[in-house]
mmCIF file with all atom_site columns, C-alpha atoms in Angstrom:
data_model
loop_
_atom_site.group_PDB
_atom_site.id
_atom_site.type_symbol
_atom_site.label_atom_id
_atom_site.label_alt_id
_atom_site.label_comp_id
_atom_site.label_asym_id
_atom_site.label_entity_id
_atom_site.label_seq_id
_atom_site.pdbx_PDB_ins_code
_atom_site.Cartn_x
_atom_site.Cartn_y
_atom_site.Cartn_z
_atom_site.occupancy
_atom_site.B_iso_or_equiv
_atom_site.pdbx_formal_charge
_atom_site.auth_seq_id
_atom_site.auth_comp_id
_atom_site.auth_asym_id
_atom_site.auth_atom_id
_atom_site.pdbx_PDB_model_num
ATOM 1   C CA . SER M 1 1   ? -1.138  -32.949 31.109 1.00 0.00 ? 1   SER M CA 1
ATOM 2   C CA . LEU M 1 2   ? -0.381  -31.191 28.154 1.00 0.00 ? 2   LEU M CA 1
ATOM 3   C CA . GLU M 1 3   ? 1.034   -28.067 26.817 1.00 0.00 ? 3   GLU M CA 1
ATOM 4   C CA . LEU M 1 4   ? -0.177  -26.932 23.825 1.00 0.00 ? 4   LEU M CA 1
ATOM 5   C CA . GLY M 1 5   ? 1.314   -23.318 23.695 1.00 0.00 ? 5   GLY M CA 1
ATOM 6   C CA . GLY M 1 6   ? 0.175   -19.954 22.394 1.00 0.00 ? 6   GLY M CA 1
ATOM 7   C CA . LYS M 1 7   ? 0.943   -19.231 19.303 1.00 0.00 ? 7   LYS M CA 1
ATOM 8   C CA . SER M 1 8   ? -3.029  -18.971 18.204 1.00 0.00 ? 8   SER M CA 1
ATOM 9   C CA . PRO M 1 9   ? -3.620  -18.169 14.612 1.00 0.00 ? 9   PRO M CA 1
ATOM 10  C CA . VAL M 1 10  ? -6.309  -15.841 13.403 1.00 0.00 ? 10  VAL M CA 1
ATOM 11  C CA . ALA M 1 11  ? -7.323  -14.938 10.092 1.00 0.00 ? 11  ALA M CA 1
ATOM 12  C CA . VAL M 1 12  ? -9.412  -12.353 8.788  1.00 0.00 ? 12  VAL M CA 1
ATOM 13  C CA . PHE M 1 13  ? -11.598 -12.741 5.570  1.00 0.00 ? 13  PHE M CA 1
ATOM 14  C CA . GLU M 1 14  ? -12.195 -9.330  3.250  1.00 0.00 ? 14  GLU M CA 1
ATOM 15  C CA . ASP M 1 15  ? -15.163 -9.739  4.229  1.00 0.00 ? 15  ASP M CA 1
ATOM 16  C CA . ALA M 1 16  ? -15.377 -9.878  7.832  1.00 0.00 ? 16  ALA M CA 1
ATOM 17  C CA . ASP M 1 17  ? -17.071 -6.951  10.077 1.00 0.00 ? 17  ASP M CA 1
ATOM 18  C CA . GLN M 1 18  ? -13.810 -5.349  10.529 1.00 0.00 ? 18  GLN M CA 1
ATOM 19  C CA . GLU M 1 19  ? -14.510 -3.638  13.640 1.00 0.00 ? 19  GLU M CA 1
ATOM 20  C CA . ASN M 1 20  ? -15.930 -6.735  15.188 1.00 0.00 ? 20  ASN M CA 1
ATOM 21  C CA . ALA M 1 21  ? -12.102 -8.241  14.424 1.00 0.00 ? 21  ALA M CA 1
ATOM 22  C CA . ILE M 1 22  ? -10.191 -5.241  15.106 1.00 0.00 ? 22  ILE M CA 1
ATOM 23  C CA . ASN M 1 23  ? -11.804 -5.898  18.761 1.00 0.00 ? 23  ASN M CA 1
ATOM 24  C CA . GLY M 1 24  ? -10.972 -9.151  18.985 1.00 0.00 ? 24  GLY M CA 1
ATOM 25  C CA . ILE M 1 25  ? -7.794  -9.253  18.189 1.00 0.00 ? 25  ILE M CA 1
ATOM 26  C CA . THR M 1 26  ? -6.895  -6.713  20.315 1.00 0.00 ? 26  THR M CA 1
ATOM 27  C CA . ALA M 1 27  ? -8.825  -7.987  23.333 1.00 0.00 ? 27  ALA M CA 1
ATOM 28  C CA . GLY M 1 28  ? -7.093  -11.499 22.104 1.00 0.00 ? 28  GLY M CA 1
ATOM 29  C CA . ILE M 1 29  ? -3.303  -10.622 21.380 1.00 0.00 ? 29  ILE M CA 1
ATOM 30  C CA . PHE M 1 30  ? -2.878  -7.266  24.031 1.00 0.00 ? 30  PHE M CA 1
ATOM 31  C CA . GLY M 1 31  ? -5.681  -8.661  26.935 1.00 0.00 ? 31  GLY M CA 1
ATOM 32  C CA . ALA M 1 32  ? -3.053  -9.514  30.030 1.00 0.00 ? 32  ALA M CA 1
ATOM 33  C CA . SER M 1 33  ? -0.237  -7.794  27.659 1.00 0.00 ? 33  SER M CA 1
ATOM 34  C CA . GLY M 1 34  ? -0.292  -11.267 25.940 1.00 0.00 ? 34  GLY M CA 1
ATOM 35  C CA . GLN M 1 35  ? 0.377   -13.585 28.567 1.00 0.00 ? 35  GLN M CA 1
ATOM 36  C CA . SER M 1 36  ? -2.592  -15.959 27.939 1.00 0.00 ? 36  SER M CA 1
ATOM 37  C CA . CYS M 1 37  ? -1.780  -19.245 26.292 1.00 0.00 ? 37  CYS M CA 1
ATOM 38  C CA . ILE M 1 38  ? -4.941  -18.396 23.808 1.00 0.00 ? 38  ILE M CA 1
ATOM 39  C CA . ALA M 1 39  ? -3.448  -15.046 22.654 1.00 0.00 ? 39  ALA M CA 1
ATOM 40  C CA . GLY M 1 40  ? -4.186  -14.957 19.412 1.00 0.00 ? 40  GLY M CA 1
ATOM 41  C CA . SER M 1 41  ? -0.687  -14.156 18.353 1.00 0.00 ? 41  SER M CA 1
ATOM 42  C CA . ARG M 1 42  ? -0.325  -14.884 14.540 1.00 0.00 ? 42  ARG M CA 1
ATOM 43  C CA . LEU M 1 43  ? -2.435  -12.441 12.646 1.00 0.00 ? 43  LEU M CA 1
ATOM 44  C CA . TYR M 1 44  ? -3.293  -13.422 8.739  1.00 0.00 ? 44  TYR M CA 1
ATOM 45  C CA . ILE M 1 45  ? -4.917  -10.764 6.783  1.00 0.00 ? 45  ILE M CA 1
ATOM 46  C CA . GLN M 1 46  ? -6.610  -11.240 3.409  1.00 0.00 ? 46  GLN M CA 1
ATOM 47  C CA . ASN M 1 47  ? -3.939  -9.585  0.633  1.00 0.00 ? 47  ASN M CA 1
ATOM 48  C CA . SER M 1 48  ? -7.342  -7.268  -0.617 1.00 0.00 ? 48  SER M CA 1
ATOM 49  C CA . ILE M 1 49  ? -7.901  -5.394  3.182  1.00 0.00 ? 49  ILE M CA 1
ATOM 50  C CA . TYR M 1 50  ? -4.177  -5.869  4.554  1.00 0.00 ? 50  TYR M CA 1
ATOM 51  C CA . ASP M 1 51  ? -2.664  -2.297  4.329  1.00 0.00 ? 51  ASP M CA 1
ATOM 52  C CA . LYS M 1 52  ? -6.253  -0.372  5.705  1.00 0.00 ? 52  LYS M CA 1
ATOM 53  C CA . PHE M 1 53  ? -6.917  -3.084  8.110  1.00 0.00 ? 53  PHE M CA 1
ATOM 54  C CA . LEU M 1 54  ? -3.388  -3.057  9.560  1.00 0.00 ? 54  LEU M CA 1
ATOM 55  C CA . ASP M 1 55  ? -3.829  0.687   9.940  1.00 0.00 ? 55  ASP M CA 1
ATOM 56  C CA . LYS M 1 56  ? -6.819  0.287   11.808 1.00 0.00 ? 56  LYS M CA 1
ATOM 57  C CA . LEU M 1 57  ? -5.281  -2.058  14.013 1.00 0.00 ? 57  LEU M CA 1
ATOM 58  C CA . SER M 1 58  ? -2.256  -0.387  14.697 1.00 0.00 ? 58  SER M CA 1
ATOM 59  C CA . ASN M 1 59  ? -3.915  2.908   15.407 1.00 0.00 ? 59  ASN M CA 1
ATOM 60  C CA . ARG M 1 60  ? -6.242  1.097   18.040 1.00 0.00 ? 60  ARG M CA 1
ATOM 61  C CA . ALA M 1 61  ? -2.998  -0.404  19.560 1.00 0.00 ? 61  ALA M CA 1
ATOM 62  C CA . ASN M 1 62  ? -1.185  2.719   19.806 1.00 0.00 ? 62  ASN M CA 1
ATOM 63  C CA . LYS M 1 63  ? -4.020  3.925   21.821 1.00 0.00 ? 63  LYS M CA 1
ATOM 64  C CA . ILE M 1 64  ? -4.011  1.295   24.672 1.00 0.00 ? 64  ILE M CA 1
ATOM 65  C CA . LYS M 1 65  ? -2.615  2.714   27.860 1.00 0.00 ? 65  LYS M CA 1
ATOM 66  C CA . ILE M 1 66  ? -0.210  1.055   29.768 1.00 0.00 ? 66  ILE M CA 1
ATOM 67  C CA . GLY M 1 67  ? -0.083  1.385   33.246 1.00 0.00 ? 67  GLY M CA 1
ATOM 68  C CA . VAL M 1 68  ? -0.212  0.607   37.116 1.00 0.00 ? 68  VAL M CA 1
ATOM 69  C CA . PRO M 1 69  ? -3.080  -2.864  36.824 1.00 0.00 ? 69  PRO M CA 1
ATOM 70  C CA . MET M 1 70  ? -4.817  -1.102  40.038 1.00 0.00 ? 70  MET M CA 1
ATOM 71  C CA . ASN M 1 71  ? -5.454  2.288   38.102 1.00 0.00 ? 71  ASN M CA 1
ATOM 72  C CA . PRO M 1 72  ? -9.160  1.941   36.453 1.00 0.00 ? 72  PRO M CA 1
ATOM 73  C CA . GLU M 1 73  ? -7.891  4.024   33.278 1.00 0.00 ? 73  GLU M CA 1
ATOM 74  C CA . THR M 1 74  ? -4.822  1.260   32.448 1.00 0.00 ? 74  THR M CA 1
ATOM 75  C CA . GLU M 1 75  ? -5.995  -0.925  29.699 1.00 0.00 ? 75  GLU M CA 1
ATOM 76  C CA . MET M 1 76  ? -2.601  -3.018  29.810 1.00 0.00 ? 76  MET M CA 1
ATOM 77  C CA . GLY M 1 77  ? -0.252  -3.832  32.418 1.00 0.00 ? 77  GLY M CA 1
ATOM 78  C CA . PRO M 1 78  ? 3.632   -5.061  32.850 1.00 0.00 ? 78  PRO M CA 1
ATOM 79  C CA . ILE M 1 79  ? 5.031   -8.144  31.770 1.00 0.00 ? 79  ILE M CA 1
ATOM 80  C CA . SER M 1 80  ? 5.441   -10.902 35.032 1.00 0.00 ? 80  SER M CA 1
ATOM 81  C CA . ASN M 1 81  ? 9.325   -10.410 35.072 1.00 0.00 ? 81  ASN M CA 1
ATOM 82  C CA . PHE M 1 82  ? 12.858  -9.177  33.919 1.00 0.00 ? 82  PHE M CA 1
ATOM 83  C CA . LYS M 1 83  ? 13.096  -12.458 31.639 1.00 0.00 ? 83  LYS M CA 1
ATOM 84  C CA . GLN M 1 84  ? 10.195  -12.854 29.553 1.00 0.00 ? 84  GLN M CA 1
ATOM 85  C CA . LEU M 1 85  ? 10.726  -9.128  28.347 1.00 0.00 ? 85  LEU M CA 1
ATOM 86  C CA . GLU M 1 86  ? 14.669  -10.416 27.455 1.00 0.00 ? 86  GLU M CA 1
ATOM 87  C CA . ILE M 1 87  ? 12.939  -13.667 25.442 1.00 0.00 ? 87  ILE M CA 1
ATOM 88  C CA . ILE M 1 88  ? 10.640  -10.872 23.667 1.00 0.00 ? 88  ILE M CA 1
ATOM 89  C CA . GLU M 1 89  ? 13.364  -8.329  22.445 1.00 0.00 ? 89  GLU M CA 1
ATOM 90  C CA . LYS M 1 90  ? 15.427  -11.181 21.662 1.00 0.00 ? 90  LYS M CA 1
ATOM 91  C CA . ASN M 1 91  ? 13.007  -12.729 19.159 1.00 0.00 ? 91  ASN M CA 1
ATOM 92  C CA . ILE M 1 92  ? 11.855  -8.838  17.806 1.00 0.00 ? 92  ILE M CA 1
ATOM 93  C CA . LYS M 1 93  ? 15.470  -8.347  16.715 1.00 0.00 ? 93  LYS M CA 1
ATOM 94  C CA . LEU M 1 94  ? 15.998  -11.349 15.325 1.00 0.00 ? 94  LEU M CA 1
ATOM 95  C CA . THR M 1 95  ? 12.782  -11.079 13.080 1.00 0.00 ? 95  THR M CA 1
ATOM 96  C CA . VAL M 1 96  ? 13.822  -7.469  12.197 1.00 0.00 ? 96  VAL M CA 1
ATOM 97  C CA . GLU M 1 97  ? 17.236  -8.950  11.421 1.00 0.00 ? 97  GLU M CA 1
ATOM 98  C CA . GLN M 1 98  ? 15.391  -11.727 9.148  1.00 0.00 ? 98  GLN M CA 1
ATOM 99  C CA . GLY M 1 99  ? 12.714  -8.691  7.301  1.00 0.00 ? 99  GLY M CA 1
ATOM 100 C CA . GLY M 1 100 ? 10.234  -8.397  9.908  1.00 0.00 ? 100 GLY M CA 1
ATOM 101 C CA . LYS M 1 101 ? 8.960   -4.746  10.337 1.00 0.00 ? 101 LYS M CA 1
ATOM 102 C CA . ARG M 1 102 ? 7.942   -3.642  13.798 1.00 0.00 ? 102 ARG M CA 1
ATOM 103 C CA . HIS M 1 103 ? 5.911   -0.864  14.016 1.00 0.00 ? 103 HIS M CA 1
ATOM 104 C CA . SER M 1 104 ? 7.139   1.521   16.627 1.00 0.00 ? 104 SER M CA 1
ATOM 105 C CA . PHE M 1 105 ? 6.208   1.932   20.346 1.00 0.00 ? 105 PHE M CA 1
ATOM 106 C CA . SER M 1 106 ? 8.217   3.323   23.649 1.00 0.00 ? 106 SER M CA 1
ATOM 107 C CA . ASN M 1 107 ? 9.015   1.247   26.198 1.00 0.00 ? 107 ASN M CA 1
ATOM 108 C CA . LYS M 1 108 ? 9.729   1.268   30.086 1.00 0.00 ? 108 LYS M CA 1
ATOM 109 C CA . GLY M 1 109 ? 10.894  -0.994  32.927 1.00 0.00 ? 109 GLY M CA 1
ATOM 110 C CA . TYR M 1 110 ? 8.412   -4.608  33.025 1.00 0.00 ? 110 TYR M CA 1
ATOM 111 C CA . TYR M 1 111 ? 5.817   -2.450  30.860 1.00 0.00 ? 111 TYR M CA 1
ATOM 112 C CA . PHE M 1 112 ? 6.386   -3.684  27.590 1.00 0.00 ? 112 PHE M CA 1
ATOM 113 C CA . PRO M 1 113 ? 3.735   -2.092  24.576 1.00 0.00 ? 113 PRO M CA 1
ATOM 114 C CA . PRO M 1 114 ? 2.100   -3.765  22.478 1.00 0.00 ? 114 PRO M CA 1
ATOM 115 C CA . THR M 1 115 ? 4.108   -4.383  19.477 1.00 0.00 ? 115 THR M CA 1
ATOM 116 C CA . ILE M 1 116 ? 3.020   -5.389  15.807 1.00 0.00 ? 116 ILE M CA 1
ATOM 117 C CA . ILE M 1 117 ? 5.229   -6.626  13.588 1.00 0.00 ? 117 ILE M CA 1
ATOM 118 C CA . GLU M 1 118 ? 4.823   -7.582  9.887  1.00 0.00 ? 118 GLU M CA 1
ATOM 119 C CA . CYS M 1 119 ? 6.443   -10.974 8.526  1.00 0.00 ? 119 CYS M CA 1
ATOM 120 C CA . GLU M 1 120 ? 7.157   -11.795 5.370  1.00 0.00 ? 120 GLU M CA 1
ATOM 121 C CA . ASN M 1 121 ? 6.386   -15.691 6.410  1.00 0.00 ? 121 ASN M CA 1
ATOM 122 C CA . HIS M 1 122 ? 5.340   -17.285 9.080  1.00 0.00 ? 122 HIS M CA 1
ATOM 123 C CA . ASN M 1 123 ? 8.522   -19.168 10.012 1.00 0.00 ? 123 ASN M CA 1
ATOM 124 C CA . LEU M 1 124 ? 10.399  -15.817 11.415 1.00 0.00 ? 124 LEU M CA 1
ATOM 125 C CA . PRO M 1 125 ? 11.019  -15.933 15.192 1.00 0.00 ? 125 PRO M CA 1
ATOM 126 C CA . THR M 1 126 ? 7.732   -13.774 16.366 1.00 0.00 ? 126 THR M CA 1
ATOM 127 C CA . ALA M 1 127 ? 5.666   -15.532 14.369 1.00 0.00 ? 127 ALA M CA 1
ATOM 128 C CA . GLU M 1 128 ? 6.973   -19.167 15.304 1.00 0.00 ? 128 GLU M CA 1
ATOM 129 C CA . ASN M 1 129 ? 7.883   -18.786 18.893 1.00 0.00 ? 129 ASN M CA 1
ATOM 130 C CA . GLU M 1 130 ? 5.780   -18.509 21.855 1.00 0.00 ? 130 GLU M CA 1
ATOM 131 C CA . LEU M 1 131 ? 6.576   -15.263 23.400 1.00 0.00 ? 131 LEU M CA 1
ATOM 132 C CA . PHE M 1 132 ? 3.756   -14.914 26.450 1.00 0.00 ? 132 PHE M CA 1
ATOM 133 C CA . GLY M 1 133 ? 3.899   -11.414 25.324 1.00 0.00 ? 133 GLY M CA 1
ATOM 134 C CA . PRO M 1 134 ? 1.606   -8.740  23.988 1.00 0.00 ? 134 PRO M CA 1
ATOM 135 C CA . VAL M 1 135 ? 3.258   -8.925  20.372 1.00 0.00 ? 135 VAL M CA 1
ATOM 136 C CA . LEU M 1 136 ? 1.270   -9.733  17.199 1.00 0.00 ? 136 LEU M CA 1
ATOM 137 C CA . SER M 1 137 ? 3.104   -11.192 14.295 1.00 0.00 ? 137 SER M CA 1
ATOM 138 C CA . VAL M 1 138 ? 0.916   -10.162 11.029 1.00 0.00 ? 138 VAL M CA 1
ATOM 139 C CA . MET M 1 139 ? 1.142   -12.137 7.401  1.00 0.00 ? 139 MET M CA 1
ATOM 140 C CA . LYS M 1 140 ? -0.600  -11.365 4.399  1.00 0.00 ? 140 LYS M CA 1
ATOM 141 C CA . PHE M 1 141 ? -2.793  -14.075 2.605  1.00 0.00 ? 141 PHE M CA 1
ATOM 142 C CA . ASN M 1 142 ? -4.925  -15.068 -0.773 1.00 0.00 ? 142 ASN M CA 1
ATOM 143 C CA . THR M 1 143 ? -6.888  -17.808 -0.581 1.00 0.00 ? 143 THR M CA 1
ATOM 144 C CA . GLU M 1 144 ? -8.597  -19.697 2.086  1.00 0.00 ? 144 GLU M CA 1
ATOM 145 C CA . ASP M 1 145 ? -7.169  -22.771 1.466  1.00 0.00 ? 145 ASP M CA 1
ATOM 146 C CA . GLU M 1 146 ? -3.299  -21.095 1.625  1.00 0.00 ? 146 GLU M CA 1
ATOM 147 C CA . VAL M 1 147 ? -4.657  -19.564 5.166  1.00 0.00 ? 147 VAL M CA 1
ATOM 148 C CA . ILE M 1 148 ? -5.551  -22.453 6.453  1.00 0.00 ? 148 ILE M CA 1
ATOM 149 C CA . LYS M 1 149 ? -2.362  -24.632 5.096  1.00 0.00 ? 149 LYS M CA 1
ATOM 150 C CA . LYS M 1 150 ? -0.493  -21.373 7.211  1.00 0.00 ? 150 LYS M CA 1
ATOM 151 C CA . MET M 1 151 ? -2.443  -21.542 10.337 1.00 0.00 ? 151 MET M CA 1
ATOM 152 C CA . ASN M 1 152 ? -1.946  -25.138 10.632 1.00 0.00 ? 152 ASN M CA 1
ATOM 153 C CA . ASP M 1 153 ? 1.708   -24.858 10.281 1.00 0.00 ? 153 ASP M CA 1
ATOM 154 C CA . ASN M 1 154 ? 3.151   -24.290 13.744 1.00 0.00 ? 154 ASN M CA 1
ATOM 155 C CA . GLN M 1 155 ? 4.252   -26.660 16.134 1.00 0.00 ? 155 GLN M CA 1
ATOM 156 C CA . TYR M 1 156 ? 1.671   -25.526 18.850 1.00 0.00 ? 156 TYR M CA 1
ATOM 157 C CA . GLY M 1 157 ? -1.935  -26.057 18.908 1.00 0.00 ? 157 GLY M CA 1
ATOM 158 C CA . LEU M 1 158 ? -4.019  -24.729 21.281 1.00 0.00 ? 158 LEU M CA 1
ATOM 159 C CA . SER M 1 159 ? -6.489  -22.572 19.638 1.00 0.00 ? 159 SER M CA 1
ATOM 160 C CA . SER M 1 160 ? -7.519  -20.648 16.319 1.00 0.00 ? 160 SER M CA 1
ATOM 161 C CA . GLY M 1 161 ? -9.993  -17.659 15.081 1.00 0.00 ? 161 GLY M CA 1
ATOM 162 C CA . ILE M 1 162 ? -11.222 -16.617 11.835 1.00 0.00 ? 162 ILE M CA 1
ATOM 163 C CA . TYR M 1 163 ? -13.349 -13.564 10.825 1.00 0.00 ? 163 TYR M CA 1
ATOM 164 C CA . THR M 1 164 ? -15.840 -13.890 8.139  1.00 0.00 ? 164 THR M CA 1
ATOM 165 C CA . SER M 1 165 ? -19.075 -13.672 7.277  1.00 0.00 ? 165 SER M CA 1
ATOM 166 C CA . ASP M 1 166 ? -19.247 -16.469 5.189  1.00 0.00 ? 166 ASP M CA 1
ATOM 167 C CA . LEU M 1 167 ? -19.610 -19.434 7.650  1.00 0.00 ? 167 LEU M CA 1
#
């Protein structure tokens, strides 16, 4: 068997249906609390739409209802164990120390909030390491060739996604 890992990249081009992209990205990384091998945990946003798109995405993530999975109002449950929480926090701390910008959310117990980290490059710990949690590393790109190179520059390779109107 192969373990191909889950640092799945997603690219959003300026011509994409932004609402559709936000829905897909949110479901991909925050569904199952990011504990999915195909969670889209590396997001590349085209520079021309970066700020507005990231604001919309952050607003959506901030509204996710965290709670007990059996509660019908819950949209995101807990992380599977404490060790995983430690791994997530360690990688976020290292990323912030290396220039990443964490969007603030609160955290209690094994419930880890939807977290978005702006990364200057895709070699920072949250963008490079498999965290198996609801952490989205966000980066900018300008051209199709550039983003394809960045998306392929990772040791994992299970899935990827692209949002565009120009197939």
